[in-house]
XYZ file of C-alpha atoms in Angstrom:
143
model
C 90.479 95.388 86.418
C 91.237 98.787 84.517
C 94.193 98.313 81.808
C 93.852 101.455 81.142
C 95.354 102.465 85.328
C 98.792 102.178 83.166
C 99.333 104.557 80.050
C 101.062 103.311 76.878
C 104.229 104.671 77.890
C 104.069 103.191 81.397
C 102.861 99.844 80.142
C 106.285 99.936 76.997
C 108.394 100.665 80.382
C 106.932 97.765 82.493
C 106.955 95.283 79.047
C 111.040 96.297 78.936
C 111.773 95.695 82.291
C 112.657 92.322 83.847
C 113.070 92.682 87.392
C 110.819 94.506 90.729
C 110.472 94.607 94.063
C 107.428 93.480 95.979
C 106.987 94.752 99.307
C 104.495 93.165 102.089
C 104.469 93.159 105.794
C 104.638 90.200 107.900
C 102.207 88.923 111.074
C 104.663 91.437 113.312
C 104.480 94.533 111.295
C 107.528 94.337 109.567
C 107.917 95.178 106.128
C 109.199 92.788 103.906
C 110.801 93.469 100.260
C 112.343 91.360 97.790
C 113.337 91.582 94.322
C 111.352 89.233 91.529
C 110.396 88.667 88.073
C 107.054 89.417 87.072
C 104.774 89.679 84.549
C 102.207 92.735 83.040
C 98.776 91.114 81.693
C 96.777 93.015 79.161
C 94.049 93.330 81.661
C 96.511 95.509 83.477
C 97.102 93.176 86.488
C 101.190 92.281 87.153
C 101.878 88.347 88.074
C 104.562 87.418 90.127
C 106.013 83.633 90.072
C 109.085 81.757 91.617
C 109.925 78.417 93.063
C 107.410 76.725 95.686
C 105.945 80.077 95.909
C 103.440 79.404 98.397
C 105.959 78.094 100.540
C 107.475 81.972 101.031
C 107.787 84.074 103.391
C 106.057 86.835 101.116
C 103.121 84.537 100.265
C 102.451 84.141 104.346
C 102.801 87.415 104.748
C 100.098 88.149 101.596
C 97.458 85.189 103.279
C 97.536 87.401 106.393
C 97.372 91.036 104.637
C 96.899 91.299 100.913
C 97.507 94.775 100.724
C 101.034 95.120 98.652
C 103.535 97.618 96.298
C 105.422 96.745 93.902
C 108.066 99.321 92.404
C 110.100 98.779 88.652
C 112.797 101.408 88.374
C 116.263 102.305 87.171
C 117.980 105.186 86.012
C 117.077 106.840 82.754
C 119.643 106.558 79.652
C 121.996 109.376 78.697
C 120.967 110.121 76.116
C 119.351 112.264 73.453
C 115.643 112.399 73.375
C 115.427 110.928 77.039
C 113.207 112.146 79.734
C 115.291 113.382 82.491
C 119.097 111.868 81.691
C 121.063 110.218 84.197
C 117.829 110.858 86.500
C 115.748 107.766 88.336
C 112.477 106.620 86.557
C 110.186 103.931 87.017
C 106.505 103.276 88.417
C 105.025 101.897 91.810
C 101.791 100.223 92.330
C 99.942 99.885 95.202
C 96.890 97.393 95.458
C 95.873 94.208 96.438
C 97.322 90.399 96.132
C 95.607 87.635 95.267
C 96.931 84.363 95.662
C 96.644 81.659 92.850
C 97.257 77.729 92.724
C 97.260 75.135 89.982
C 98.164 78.499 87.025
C 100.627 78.254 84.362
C 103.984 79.796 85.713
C 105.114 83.110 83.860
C 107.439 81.644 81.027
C 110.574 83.153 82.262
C 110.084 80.843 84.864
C 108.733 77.398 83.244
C 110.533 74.429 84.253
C 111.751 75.979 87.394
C 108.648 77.818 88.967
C 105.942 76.013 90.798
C 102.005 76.130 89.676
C 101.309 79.379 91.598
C 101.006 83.294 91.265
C 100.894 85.975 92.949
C 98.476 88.564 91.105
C 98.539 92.131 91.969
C 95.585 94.005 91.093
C 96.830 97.907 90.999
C 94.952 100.527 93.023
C 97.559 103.094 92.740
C 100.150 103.751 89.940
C 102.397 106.370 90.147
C 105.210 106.951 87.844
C 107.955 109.379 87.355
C 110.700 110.624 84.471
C 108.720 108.511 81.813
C 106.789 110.944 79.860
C 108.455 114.223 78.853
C 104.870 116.149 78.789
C 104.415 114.431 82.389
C 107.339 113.820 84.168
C 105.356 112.475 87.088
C 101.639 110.515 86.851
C 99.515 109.174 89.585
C 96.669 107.127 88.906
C 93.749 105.694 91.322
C 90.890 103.424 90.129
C 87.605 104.798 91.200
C 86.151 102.527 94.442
């Protein structure tokens, strides 16, 4: 994987954030999207955690079709020297799952997540209101 799909300023947003929103489709076509935790790696991938993960609904859904976004947002501050005030900013990745047993949990989530991850390797990254000399990115990694 690419680290370099995110930018510095994209990867400081993602490392202050605590909370996403992972969105799959199930066996019938029907999206699914739930909020999580997750995790960016310096290798630019983004793991995903929680309890008796492979038990989910989201990790059936990824077995069947790997393909999956994931979108980190809120609203920018108000306040001097921010892009945008007041405005929505954040980034969304598109790419693929893969599904790991017997891993370390994140560590927001030792003690309480099971051994298992979801890893999404990014394809896509596009993010907006982060970068005043680029108020919106998009990123693809070359097939």
């Amino acid at each position: 994987m690419n680290a370099m799909i995110f930018t510095e300023r994209e990867r400081a947003y993602l490392a202050g954030q605590r909370l996403g929103r992972m969105g799959t489709v199930d066996a019938n076509g029907r999206p699914q999207v739930r909020p999580l935790g997750f995790r960016l790696n310096d290798d630019g991938t983004i793991d995903i955690g929680g309890p008796d993960l492979s038990k989910s609904q989201k990790w059936r859904n990824l077995e069947r079709n790997p393909e999956v976004s994931f979108v980190v947002d809120d609203i920018t501050p108000d306040e001097p020297g921010a892009v945008k005030p007041g405005w929505g900013r954040g980034v969304e990745v598109r790419g693929t799952a893969e599904l790991l047993t017997g891993v370390e949990p994140p560590s927001f989530g030792r003690g309480f997540f099971s051994d298992e991850l979801i890893r999404i390797h990014p394809r896509v990254v596009h993010a907006w209101h982060l970068d005043p000399d680029q108020l919106t990115r998009r990123a693809q990694v070359s097939a």
